[in-house]
Each structure stands twice: as structure tokens, then as C-alpha cells.
mmCIF file of C-alpha atoms in Angstrom:
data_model
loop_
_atom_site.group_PDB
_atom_site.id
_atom_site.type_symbol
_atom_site.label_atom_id
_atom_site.label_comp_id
_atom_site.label_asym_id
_atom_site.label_seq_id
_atom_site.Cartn_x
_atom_site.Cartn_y
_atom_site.Cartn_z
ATOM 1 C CA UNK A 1 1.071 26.477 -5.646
ATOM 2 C CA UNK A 2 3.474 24.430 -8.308
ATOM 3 C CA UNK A 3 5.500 21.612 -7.008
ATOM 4 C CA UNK A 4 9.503 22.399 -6.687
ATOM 5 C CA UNK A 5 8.875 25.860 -6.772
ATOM 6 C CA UNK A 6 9.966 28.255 -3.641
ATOM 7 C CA UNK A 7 7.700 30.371 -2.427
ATOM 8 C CA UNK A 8 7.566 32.646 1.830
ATOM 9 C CA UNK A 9 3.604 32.865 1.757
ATOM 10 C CA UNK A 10 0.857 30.279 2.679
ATOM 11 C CA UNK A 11 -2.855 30.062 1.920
ATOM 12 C CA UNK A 12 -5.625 30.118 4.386
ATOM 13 C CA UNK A 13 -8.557 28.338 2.503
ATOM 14 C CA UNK A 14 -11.950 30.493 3.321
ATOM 15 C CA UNK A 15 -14.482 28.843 1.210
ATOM 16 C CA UNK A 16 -12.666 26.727 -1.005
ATOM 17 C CA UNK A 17 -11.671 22.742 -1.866
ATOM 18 C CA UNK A 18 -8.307 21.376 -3.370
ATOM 19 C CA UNK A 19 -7.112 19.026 -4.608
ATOM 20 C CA UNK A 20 -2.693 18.086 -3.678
ATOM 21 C CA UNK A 21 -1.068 16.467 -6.055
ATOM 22 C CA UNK A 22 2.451 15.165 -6.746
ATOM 23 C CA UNK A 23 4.318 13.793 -9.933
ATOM 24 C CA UNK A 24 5.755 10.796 -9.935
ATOM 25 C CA UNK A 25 9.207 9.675 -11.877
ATOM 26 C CA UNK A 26 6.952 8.180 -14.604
ATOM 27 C CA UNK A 27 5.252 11.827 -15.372
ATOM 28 C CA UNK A 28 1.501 10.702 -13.824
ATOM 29 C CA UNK A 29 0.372 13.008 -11.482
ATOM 30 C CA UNK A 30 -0.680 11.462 -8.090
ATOM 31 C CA UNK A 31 -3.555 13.014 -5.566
ATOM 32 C CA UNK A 32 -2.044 12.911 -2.147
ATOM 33 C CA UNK A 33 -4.984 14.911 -0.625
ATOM 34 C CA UNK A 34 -7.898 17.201 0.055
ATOM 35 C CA UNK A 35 -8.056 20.252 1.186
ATOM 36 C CA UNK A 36 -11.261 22.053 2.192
ATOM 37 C CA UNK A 37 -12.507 25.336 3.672
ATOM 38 C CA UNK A 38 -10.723 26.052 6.994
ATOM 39 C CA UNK A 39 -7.161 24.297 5.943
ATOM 40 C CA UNK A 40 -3.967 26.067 5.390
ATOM 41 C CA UNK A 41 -1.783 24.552 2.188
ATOM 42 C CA UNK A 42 1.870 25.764 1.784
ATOM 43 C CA UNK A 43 2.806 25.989 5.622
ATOM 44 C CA UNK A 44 5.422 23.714 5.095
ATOM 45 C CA UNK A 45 7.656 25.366 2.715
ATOM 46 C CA UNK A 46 6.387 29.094 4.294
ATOM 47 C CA UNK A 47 8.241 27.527 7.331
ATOM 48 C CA UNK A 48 11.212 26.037 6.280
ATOM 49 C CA UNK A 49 11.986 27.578 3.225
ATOM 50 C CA UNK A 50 12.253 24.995 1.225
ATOM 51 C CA UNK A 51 10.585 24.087 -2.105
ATOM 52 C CA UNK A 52 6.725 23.238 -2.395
ATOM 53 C CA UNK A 53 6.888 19.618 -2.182
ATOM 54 C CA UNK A 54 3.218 19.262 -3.748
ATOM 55 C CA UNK A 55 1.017 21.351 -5.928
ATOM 56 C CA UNK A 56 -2.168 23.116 -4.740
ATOM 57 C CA UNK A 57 -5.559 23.416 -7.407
ATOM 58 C CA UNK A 58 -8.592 24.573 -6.783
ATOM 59 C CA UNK A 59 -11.293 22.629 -7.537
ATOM 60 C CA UNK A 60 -13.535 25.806 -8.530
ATOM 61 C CA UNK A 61 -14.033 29.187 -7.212
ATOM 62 C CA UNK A 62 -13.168 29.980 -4.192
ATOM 63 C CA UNK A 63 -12.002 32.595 -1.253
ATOM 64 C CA UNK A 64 -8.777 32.174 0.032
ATOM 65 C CA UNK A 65 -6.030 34.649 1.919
ATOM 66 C CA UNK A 66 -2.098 34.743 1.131
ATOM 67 C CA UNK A 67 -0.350 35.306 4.204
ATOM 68 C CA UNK A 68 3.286 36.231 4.283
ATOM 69 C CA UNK A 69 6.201 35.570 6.066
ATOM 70 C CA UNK A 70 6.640 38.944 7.274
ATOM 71 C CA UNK A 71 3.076 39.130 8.769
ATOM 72 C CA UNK A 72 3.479 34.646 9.348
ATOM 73 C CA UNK A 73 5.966 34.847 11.950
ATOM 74 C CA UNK A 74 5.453 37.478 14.399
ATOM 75 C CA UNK A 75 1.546 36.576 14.040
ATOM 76 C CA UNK A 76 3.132 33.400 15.727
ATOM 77 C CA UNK A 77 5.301 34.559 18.060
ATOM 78 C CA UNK A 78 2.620 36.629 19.723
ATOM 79 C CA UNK A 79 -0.152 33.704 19.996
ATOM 80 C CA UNK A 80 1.460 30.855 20.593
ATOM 81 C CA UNK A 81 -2.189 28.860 20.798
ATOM 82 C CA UNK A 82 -2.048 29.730 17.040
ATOM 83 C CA UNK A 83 1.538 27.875 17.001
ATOM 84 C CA UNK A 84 0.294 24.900 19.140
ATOM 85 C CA UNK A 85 -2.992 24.465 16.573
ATOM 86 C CA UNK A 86 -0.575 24.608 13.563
ATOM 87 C CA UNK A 87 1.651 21.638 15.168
ATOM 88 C CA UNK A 88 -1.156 20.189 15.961
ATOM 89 C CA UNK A 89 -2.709 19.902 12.644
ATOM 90 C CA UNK A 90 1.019 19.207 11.129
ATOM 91 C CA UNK A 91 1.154 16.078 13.754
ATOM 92 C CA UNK A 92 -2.368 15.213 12.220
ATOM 93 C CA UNK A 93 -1.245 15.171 8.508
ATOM 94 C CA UNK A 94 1.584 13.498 9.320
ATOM 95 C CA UNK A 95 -0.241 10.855 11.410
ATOM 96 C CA UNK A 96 -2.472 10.462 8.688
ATOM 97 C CA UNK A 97 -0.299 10.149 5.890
ATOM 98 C CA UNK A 98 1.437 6.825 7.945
ATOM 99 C CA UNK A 99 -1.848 5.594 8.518
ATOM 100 C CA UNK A 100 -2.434 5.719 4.734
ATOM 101 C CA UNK A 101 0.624 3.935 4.250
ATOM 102 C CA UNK A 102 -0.394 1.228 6.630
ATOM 103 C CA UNK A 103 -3.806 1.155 5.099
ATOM 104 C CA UNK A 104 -1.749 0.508 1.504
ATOM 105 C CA UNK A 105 0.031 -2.663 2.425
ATOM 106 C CA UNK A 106 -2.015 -3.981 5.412
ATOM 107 C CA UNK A 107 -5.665 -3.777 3.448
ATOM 108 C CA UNK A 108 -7.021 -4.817 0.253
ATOM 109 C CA UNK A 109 -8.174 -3.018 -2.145
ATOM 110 C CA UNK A 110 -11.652 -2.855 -1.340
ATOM 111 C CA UNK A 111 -11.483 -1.591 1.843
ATOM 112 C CA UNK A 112 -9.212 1.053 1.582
ATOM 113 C CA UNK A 113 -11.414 2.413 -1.076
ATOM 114 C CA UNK A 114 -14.377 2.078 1.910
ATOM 115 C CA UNK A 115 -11.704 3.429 4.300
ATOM 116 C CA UNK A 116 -11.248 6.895 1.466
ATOM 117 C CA UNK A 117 -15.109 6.995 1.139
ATOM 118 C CA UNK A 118 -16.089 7.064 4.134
ATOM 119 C CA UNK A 119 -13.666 9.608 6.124
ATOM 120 C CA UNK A 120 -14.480 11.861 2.580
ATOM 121 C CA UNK A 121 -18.485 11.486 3.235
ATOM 122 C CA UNK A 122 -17.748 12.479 7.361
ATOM 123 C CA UNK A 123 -15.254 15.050 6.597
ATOM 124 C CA UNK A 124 -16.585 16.922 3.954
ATOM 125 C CA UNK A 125 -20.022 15.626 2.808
ATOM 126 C CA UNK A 126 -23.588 16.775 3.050
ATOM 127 C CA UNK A 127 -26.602 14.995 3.599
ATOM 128 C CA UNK A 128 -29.045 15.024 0.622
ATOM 129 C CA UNK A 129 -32.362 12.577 0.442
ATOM 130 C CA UNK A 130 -31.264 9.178 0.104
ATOM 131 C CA UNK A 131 -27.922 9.831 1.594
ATOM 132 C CA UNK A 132 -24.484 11.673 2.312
ATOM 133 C CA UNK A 133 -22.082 12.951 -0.749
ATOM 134 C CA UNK A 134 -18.783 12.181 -0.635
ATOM 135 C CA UNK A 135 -18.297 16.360 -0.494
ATOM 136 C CA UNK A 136 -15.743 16.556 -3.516
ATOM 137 C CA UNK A 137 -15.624 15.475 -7.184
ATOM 138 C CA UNK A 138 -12.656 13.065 -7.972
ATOM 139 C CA UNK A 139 -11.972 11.538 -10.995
ATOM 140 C CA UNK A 140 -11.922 7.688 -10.937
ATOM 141 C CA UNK A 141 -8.121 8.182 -11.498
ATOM 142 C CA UNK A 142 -7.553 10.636 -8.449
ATOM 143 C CA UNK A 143 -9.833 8.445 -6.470
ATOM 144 C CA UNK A 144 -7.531 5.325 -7.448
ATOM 145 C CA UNK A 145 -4.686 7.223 -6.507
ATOM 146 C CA UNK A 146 -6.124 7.930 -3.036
ATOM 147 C CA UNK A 147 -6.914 4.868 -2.752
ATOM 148 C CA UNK A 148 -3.542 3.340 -3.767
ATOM 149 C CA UNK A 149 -4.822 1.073 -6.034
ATOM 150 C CA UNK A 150 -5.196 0.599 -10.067
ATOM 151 C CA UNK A 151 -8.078 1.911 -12.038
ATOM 152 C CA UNK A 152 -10.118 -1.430 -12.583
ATOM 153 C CA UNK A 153 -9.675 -2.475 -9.431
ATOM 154 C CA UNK A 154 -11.202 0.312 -8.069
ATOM 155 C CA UNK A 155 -13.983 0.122 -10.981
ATOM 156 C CA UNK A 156 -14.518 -3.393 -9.798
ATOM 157 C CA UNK A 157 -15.232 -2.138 -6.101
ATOM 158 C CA UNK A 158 -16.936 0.726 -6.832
ATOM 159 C CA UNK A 159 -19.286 -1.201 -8.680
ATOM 160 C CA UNK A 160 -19.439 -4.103 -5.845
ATOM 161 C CA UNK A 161 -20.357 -1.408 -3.361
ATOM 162 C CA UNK A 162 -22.523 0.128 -5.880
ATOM 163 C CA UNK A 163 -24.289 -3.376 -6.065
ATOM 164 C CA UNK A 164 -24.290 -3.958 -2.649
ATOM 165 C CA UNK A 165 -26.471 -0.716 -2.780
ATOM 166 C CA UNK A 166 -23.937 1.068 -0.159
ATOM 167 C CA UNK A 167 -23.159 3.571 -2.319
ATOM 168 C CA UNK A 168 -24.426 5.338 -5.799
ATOM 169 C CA UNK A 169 -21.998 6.658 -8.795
ATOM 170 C CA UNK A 170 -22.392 9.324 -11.293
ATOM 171 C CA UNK A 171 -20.251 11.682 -13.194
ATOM 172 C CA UNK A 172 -17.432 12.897 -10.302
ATOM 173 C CA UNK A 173 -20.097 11.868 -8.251
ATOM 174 C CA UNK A 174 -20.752 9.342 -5.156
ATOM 175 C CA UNK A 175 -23.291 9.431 -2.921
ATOM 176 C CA UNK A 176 -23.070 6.904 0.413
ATOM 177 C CA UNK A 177 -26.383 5.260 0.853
ATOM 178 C CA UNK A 178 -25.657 3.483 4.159
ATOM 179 C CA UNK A 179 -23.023 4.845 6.069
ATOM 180 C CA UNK A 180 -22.457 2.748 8.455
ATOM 181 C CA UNK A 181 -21.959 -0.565 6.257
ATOM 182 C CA UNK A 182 -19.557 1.607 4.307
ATOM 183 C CA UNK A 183 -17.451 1.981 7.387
ATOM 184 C CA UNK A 184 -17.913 -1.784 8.306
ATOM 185 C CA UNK A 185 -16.498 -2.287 4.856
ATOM 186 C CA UNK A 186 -13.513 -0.253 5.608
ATOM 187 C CA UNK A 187 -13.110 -2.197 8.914
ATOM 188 C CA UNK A 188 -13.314 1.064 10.657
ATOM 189 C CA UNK A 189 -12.835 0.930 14.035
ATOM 190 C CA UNK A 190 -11.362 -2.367 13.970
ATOM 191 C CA UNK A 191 -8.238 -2.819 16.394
ATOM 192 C CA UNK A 192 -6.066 -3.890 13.869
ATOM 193 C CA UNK A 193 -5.627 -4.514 10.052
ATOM 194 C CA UNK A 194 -7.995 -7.227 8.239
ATOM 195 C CA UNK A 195 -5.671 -9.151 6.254
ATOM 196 C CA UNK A 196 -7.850 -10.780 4.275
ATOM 197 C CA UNK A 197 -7.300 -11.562 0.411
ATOM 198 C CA UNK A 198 -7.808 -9.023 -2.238
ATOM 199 C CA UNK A 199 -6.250 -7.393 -5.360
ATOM 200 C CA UNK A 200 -4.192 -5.049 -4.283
#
């Protein structure tokens, strides 16, 4: 799915992970977001008919189903606990996204890049020996843009975490050592924002 482009179908994700992106007025290419097995991508524009407001990529191989319009909407119409679990998980995007925001002018840096880690690891990471993967390989640039932040200065906390020996780093790789410290980082949990000083 190509940004600006129209399109009546969206894509149920069987056993597959993307990555969303937009472009931004200055031609770079920004990651919004991730999008694993189990996710639909394109509702949006399947519903409203209006252009794709973000493009789609696989990561890899995968399995996915098209579904149309024509078989979208009366699918919906006849189950409407289908309808209520796609608002649902709309409302949950959405929330997210403002949280995100939030997270962007409320939090430093470093913990929004703890923040990004850690709800990666949980949502879709494994276990392995001496930890947790993060569950999909990002760039340091896509993992900046998650994060909201410029390239060094999420080189600089990468490698302050990686010091800190909460996390390790290899090629489109990071493994979470210590979970839990990782989400103390990110002030996870917290009632409010931590607005303590930090590049930004």
C-alpha cells in the first residue's frame, strides 16, 4: 500500500510484520508504526474512501489476505462484534498515536526511546537466553523516527542503555536484558510525565 494512492480493499496480516511509513515535506520518509501478524492495515481508506494516508512494507515474507469492499461491508453489517472490535482497535491507534505525541514533548529523549523498546519487546518479542528481542528489525533511523528524536541522540542512549547492560545491540538487532529496568527507564507506569532534562 503507497501513500496518496486510492485503493476499496484492506489487508488482514496472517503471518507477517510491517513497517508504516509516511513522507515528510522535506522528502525523508518517517516510520509511524508496526504492524504484526493479526493487524489489519488499509481499513481506513477501505472505509472512507479516501487516499492511503501511509504506506504499508513488508518486512519479509509473509501471508496476508486482501479483502474487498464488496465482501468488507456486508461481512460487517452481519457481525456487528466484528464492527465493535474494528472501532475498538481504531480507538486504540488513535489513543496511541496521542500518547506518542505526549510522550514527544513531555519526555526526553531517553526515555521515550525506553518507552519504544519496551512496548516493542512486550508486544512483539520473544524470549531467547539472556533475554527478550525487541521482535522486529529497525534501522537506527526508523527507530529514531519512532522515537521522535535525532540519530545521535538516540546513538547516545542506545549506547547508555547498552552500558547500563539493560539492553544489547547488533545489526537491526536489540535484545532487552532486564526488562523491567527498561520500563523503569521509560517511567512506565508512572502517573504522569517525568520532566526531567534531556536532549530532545
Amino acid at each position: 500500500m503507497r501513500e496518496g494512492t486510492t485503493g476499496n480493499h484492506l489487508v488482514l496480516l496472517r503471518e507477517a510484520v510491517t513497517k508504516v511509513t509516511v513522507n515528510t515535506a522535506d522528502g525523508r520518509q518517517t516510520l509511524l508504526a508496526i504492524r504484526v501478524s493479526g493487524d489489519l492495515v488499509g481499513e481506513i481508506s477501505a472505509l472512507n474512501d479516501t487516499p492511503r494516508t501511509a504506506t504499508v512494507t513488508t518486512c519479509g515474507a509473509g501471508l496476508v489476505t486482501v479483502i474487498y469492499k464488496r465482501e468488507w461491508y456486508p461481512f460487517l453489517h452481519d457481525q456487528p462484534e466484528a464492527a465493535l472490535a474494528l472501532a475498538r482497535t481504531t480507538a486504540a491507534r488513535f489513543r496511541w498515536a496521542n500518547r506518542r505525541r505526549i510522550d514527544f514533548t513531555a519526555y526526553p529523549a531517553k526515555i521515550r526511546l525506553a518507552r519504544v523498546l519496551a512496548e516493542l519487546s512486550t508486544a512483539h518479542g520473544e524470549p531467547i537466553s539472556d533475554g527478550r528481542t525487541v521482535g522486529v528489525a529497525l534501522t537506527q533511523p526508523e527507530l529514531a523516527s519512532l522515537c521522535g528524536a535525532a540519530e545521535p541522540t538516540v546513538e547516545k542512549a542506545l549506547r547508555e542503555l547498552r552500558h547500563a547492560g539493560v539492553i544489547r545491540t547488533g545489526y537491526r538487532q536489540i535484545v532487552v536484558h532486564d526488562l523491567a529496568q527498561l520500563q523503569r527507564v521509560g517511567h512506565l507506569g508512572d502517573s504522569g510525565p517525568h520532566r526531567s532534562a534531556g536532549a530532545n
